[in-house]
Short mmCIF file of C-alpha atoms in Angstrom, two decimals:
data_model
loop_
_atom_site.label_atom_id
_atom_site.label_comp_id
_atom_site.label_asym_id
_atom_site.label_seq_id
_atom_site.Cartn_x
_atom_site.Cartn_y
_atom_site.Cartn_z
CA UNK A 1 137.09 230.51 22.99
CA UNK A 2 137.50 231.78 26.54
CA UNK A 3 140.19 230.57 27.97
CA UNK A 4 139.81 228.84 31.64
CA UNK A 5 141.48 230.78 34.49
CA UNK A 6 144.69 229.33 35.82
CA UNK A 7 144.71 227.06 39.03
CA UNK A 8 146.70 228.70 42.49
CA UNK A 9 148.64 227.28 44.74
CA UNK A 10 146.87 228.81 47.83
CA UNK A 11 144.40 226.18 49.24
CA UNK A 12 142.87 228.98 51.88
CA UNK A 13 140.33 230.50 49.25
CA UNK A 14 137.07 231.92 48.93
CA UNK A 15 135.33 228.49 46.86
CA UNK A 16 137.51 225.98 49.31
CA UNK A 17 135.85 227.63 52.35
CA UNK A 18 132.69 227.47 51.26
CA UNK A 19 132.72 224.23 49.85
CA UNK A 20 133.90 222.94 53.37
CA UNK A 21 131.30 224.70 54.93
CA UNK A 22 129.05 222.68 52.51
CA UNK A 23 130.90 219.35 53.56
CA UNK A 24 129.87 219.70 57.57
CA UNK A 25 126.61 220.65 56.68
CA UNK A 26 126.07 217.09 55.09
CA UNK A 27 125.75 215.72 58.23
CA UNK A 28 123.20 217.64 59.62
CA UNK A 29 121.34 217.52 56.19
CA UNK A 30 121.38 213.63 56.84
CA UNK A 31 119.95 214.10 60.82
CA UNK A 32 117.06 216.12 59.61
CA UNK A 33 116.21 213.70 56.74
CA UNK A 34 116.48 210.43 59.64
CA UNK A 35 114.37 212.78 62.31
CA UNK A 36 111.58 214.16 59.47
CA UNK A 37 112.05 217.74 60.06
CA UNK A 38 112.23 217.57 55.85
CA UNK A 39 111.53 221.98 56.33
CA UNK A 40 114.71 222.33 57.66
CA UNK A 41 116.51 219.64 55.72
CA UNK A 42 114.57 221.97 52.84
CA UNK A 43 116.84 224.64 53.63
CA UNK A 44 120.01 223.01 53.71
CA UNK A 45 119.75 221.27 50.97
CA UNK A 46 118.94 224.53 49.08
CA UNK A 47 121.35 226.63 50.45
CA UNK A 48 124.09 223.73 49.43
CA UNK A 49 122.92 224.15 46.02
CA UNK A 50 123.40 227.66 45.91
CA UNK A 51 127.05 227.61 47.32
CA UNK A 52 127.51 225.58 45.16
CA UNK A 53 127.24 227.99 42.49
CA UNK A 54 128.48 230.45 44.11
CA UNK A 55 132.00 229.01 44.49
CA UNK A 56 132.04 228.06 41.32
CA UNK A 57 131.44 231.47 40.02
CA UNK A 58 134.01 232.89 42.09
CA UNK A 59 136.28 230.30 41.60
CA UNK A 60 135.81 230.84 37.71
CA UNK A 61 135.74 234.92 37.46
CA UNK A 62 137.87 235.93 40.28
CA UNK A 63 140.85 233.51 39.57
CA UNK A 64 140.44 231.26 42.75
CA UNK A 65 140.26 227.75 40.98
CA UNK A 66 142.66 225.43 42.42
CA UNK A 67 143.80 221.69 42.84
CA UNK A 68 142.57 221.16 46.00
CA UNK A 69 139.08 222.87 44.77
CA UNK A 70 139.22 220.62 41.94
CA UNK A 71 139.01 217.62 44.62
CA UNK A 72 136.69 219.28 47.04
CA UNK A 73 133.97 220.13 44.90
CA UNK A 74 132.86 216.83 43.69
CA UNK A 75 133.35 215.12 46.82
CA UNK A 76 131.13 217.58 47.90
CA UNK A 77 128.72 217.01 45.61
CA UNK A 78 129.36 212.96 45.98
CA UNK A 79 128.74 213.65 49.95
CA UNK A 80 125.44 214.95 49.48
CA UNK A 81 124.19 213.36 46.53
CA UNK A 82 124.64 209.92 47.97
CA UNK A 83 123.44 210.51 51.80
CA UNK A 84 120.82 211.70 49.97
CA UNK A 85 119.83 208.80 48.44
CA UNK A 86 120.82 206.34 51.10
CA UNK A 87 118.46 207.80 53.27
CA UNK A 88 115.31 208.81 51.21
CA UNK A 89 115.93 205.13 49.58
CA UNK A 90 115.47 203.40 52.97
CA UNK A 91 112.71 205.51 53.72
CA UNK A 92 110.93 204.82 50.66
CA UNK A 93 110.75 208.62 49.48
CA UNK A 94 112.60 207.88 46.37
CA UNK A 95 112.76 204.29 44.20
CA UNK A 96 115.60 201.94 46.32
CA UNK A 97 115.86 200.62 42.45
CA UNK A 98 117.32 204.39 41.95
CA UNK A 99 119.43 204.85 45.14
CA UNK A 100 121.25 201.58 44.24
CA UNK A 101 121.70 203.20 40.69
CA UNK A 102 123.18 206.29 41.94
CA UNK A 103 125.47 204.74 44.83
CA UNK A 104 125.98 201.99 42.72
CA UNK A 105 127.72 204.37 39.74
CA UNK A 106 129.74 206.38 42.59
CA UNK A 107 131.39 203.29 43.87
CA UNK A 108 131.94 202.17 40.75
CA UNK A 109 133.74 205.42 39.79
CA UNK A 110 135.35 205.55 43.19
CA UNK A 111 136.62 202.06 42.61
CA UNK A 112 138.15 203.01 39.35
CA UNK A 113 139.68 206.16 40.37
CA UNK A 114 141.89 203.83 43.07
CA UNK A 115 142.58 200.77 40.65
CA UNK A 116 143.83 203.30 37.62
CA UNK A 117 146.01 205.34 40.40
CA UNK A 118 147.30 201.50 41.45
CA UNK A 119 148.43 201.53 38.10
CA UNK A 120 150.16 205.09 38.04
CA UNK A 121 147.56 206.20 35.81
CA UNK A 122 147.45 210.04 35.65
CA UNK A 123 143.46 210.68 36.62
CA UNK A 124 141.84 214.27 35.95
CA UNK A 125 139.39 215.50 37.92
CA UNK A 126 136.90 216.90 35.08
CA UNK A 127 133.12 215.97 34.75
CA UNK A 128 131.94 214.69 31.44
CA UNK A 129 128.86 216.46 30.34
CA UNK A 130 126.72 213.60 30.71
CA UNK A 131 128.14 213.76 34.15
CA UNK A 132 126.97 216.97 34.87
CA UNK A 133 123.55 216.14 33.44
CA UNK A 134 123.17 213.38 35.82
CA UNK A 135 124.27 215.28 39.04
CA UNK A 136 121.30 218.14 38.13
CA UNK A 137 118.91 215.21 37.43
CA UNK A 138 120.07 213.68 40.80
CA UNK A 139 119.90 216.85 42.61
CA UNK A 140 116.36 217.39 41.75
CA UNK A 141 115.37 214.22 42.60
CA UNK A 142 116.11 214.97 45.47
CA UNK A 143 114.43 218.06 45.88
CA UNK A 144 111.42 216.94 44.72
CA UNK A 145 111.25 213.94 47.32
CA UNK A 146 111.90 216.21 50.35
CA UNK A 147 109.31 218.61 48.34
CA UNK A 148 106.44 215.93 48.24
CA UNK A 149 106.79 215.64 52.04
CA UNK A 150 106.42 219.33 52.30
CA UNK A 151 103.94 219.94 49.67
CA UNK A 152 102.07 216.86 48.74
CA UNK A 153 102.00 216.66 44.21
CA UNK A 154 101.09 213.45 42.20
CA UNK A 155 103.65 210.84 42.48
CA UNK A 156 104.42 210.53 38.77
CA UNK A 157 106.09 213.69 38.64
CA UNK A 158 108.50 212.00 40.92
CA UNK A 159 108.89 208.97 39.39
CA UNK A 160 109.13 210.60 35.81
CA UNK A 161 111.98 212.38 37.34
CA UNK A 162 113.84 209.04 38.48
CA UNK A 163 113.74 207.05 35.07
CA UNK A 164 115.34 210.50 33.34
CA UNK A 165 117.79 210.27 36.22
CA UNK A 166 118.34 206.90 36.11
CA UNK A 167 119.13 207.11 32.39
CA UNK A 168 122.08 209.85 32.84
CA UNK A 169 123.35 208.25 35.67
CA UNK A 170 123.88 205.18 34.20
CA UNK A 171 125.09 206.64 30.72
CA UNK A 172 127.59 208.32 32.53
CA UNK A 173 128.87 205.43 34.58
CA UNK A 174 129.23 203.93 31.14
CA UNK A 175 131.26 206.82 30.30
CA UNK A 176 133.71 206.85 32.71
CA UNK A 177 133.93 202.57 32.31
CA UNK A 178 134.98 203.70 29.14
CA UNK A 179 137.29 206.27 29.76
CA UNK A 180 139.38 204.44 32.26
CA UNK A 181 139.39 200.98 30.01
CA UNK A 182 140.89 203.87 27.96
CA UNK A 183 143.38 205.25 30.22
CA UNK A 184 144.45 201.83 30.82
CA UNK A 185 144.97 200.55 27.06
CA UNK A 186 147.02 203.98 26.72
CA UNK A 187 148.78 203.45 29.86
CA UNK A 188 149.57 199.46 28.80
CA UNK A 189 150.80 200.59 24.99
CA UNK A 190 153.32 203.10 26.66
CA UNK A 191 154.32 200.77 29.23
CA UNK A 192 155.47 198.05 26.58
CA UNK A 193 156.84 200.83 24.68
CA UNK A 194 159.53 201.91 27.45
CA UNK A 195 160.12 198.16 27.80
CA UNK A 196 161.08 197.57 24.11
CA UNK A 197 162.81 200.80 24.00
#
């Protein structure tokens, strides 16, 4: 099995760049969704997909993977992802039922992540695949709601595409509930260990 490259201490690389690049184009992502200029919010979104990839590639072949890439590039992700949804939910381009579901998980997770670091529980930063199943679903949700506003297709295609996304988000929220209740138990059992010891 391939081994994964080794993490570096320099935070100035290639992926981080672009990745931050990918953060301050959120917000203008967001102002063409609110004006309706969905062509140009089109692009964005498109081109944020592709970096996307692209760091990771070079983040994963040319040795640049590192812990401050490890946090960037899901908040990244989160960023869009959930503007997304907050906006074509209130404009009635996607379900609302399915915006909740998708912001709803992320604060969920969010809200974990804090209460398990509350209790000095070591958290990883690594995607289940379920996880990364649900982020692809979500992302072309997405792209087929600005689509339809671009290039009008029957509806059902769109909704189709929410109930499968709607399933992995929601397994995957389950996931992580699990995986911290987890972390937790483990934490407790070594905390009452130390204490006895």
């Amino acid at each position: 099995m391939e081994q994964e490259p080794p993490y570096i201490n320099s935070r100035l690389t290639v992926p981080n760049v672009i990745t931050m690049i990918r953060i301050l184009a959120t917000p203008l992502f967001v102002i063409f969704l609110l004006q309706g200029v969905y062509d140009r919010a089109m692009i964005i979104f498109v081109l944020a997909g592709l970096s996307d990839l692209i760091d990771g590639y070079i983040a994963r072949n040319f040795k640049q993977k590192s812990p401050l890439g490890a946090h960037l590039d899901p908040l990244a992700d989160k960023l869009l992802i959930t503007s997304s949804f907050l906006v074509l939910g209130y404009f009635h381009k996607v379900p609302a039922w399915l915006a909740i579901i998708v912001i709803s998980r992320d604060i969920v997770i969010v809200g974990g992540i804090i209460a398990l670091k509350l209790f000095d529980v070591t958290v990883r930063i690594e995607p289940a695949r379920v996880s990364k199943w649900a982020t692809a679903f979500q992302i072309f949700t997405v792209f087929l709601a600005i689509l339809g506003e671009l290039w009008p297709y029957p509806r059902w295609v769109l909704v189709g595409c929410g109930w499968v996304t709607a399933y992995f988000t929601v397994a995957s929220g389950i996931h992580y509930l699990m995986r911290g209740l987890r972390l937790l138990n483990e934490h407790g059992k070594k905390t009452a260990d130390l204490g006895q010891s």
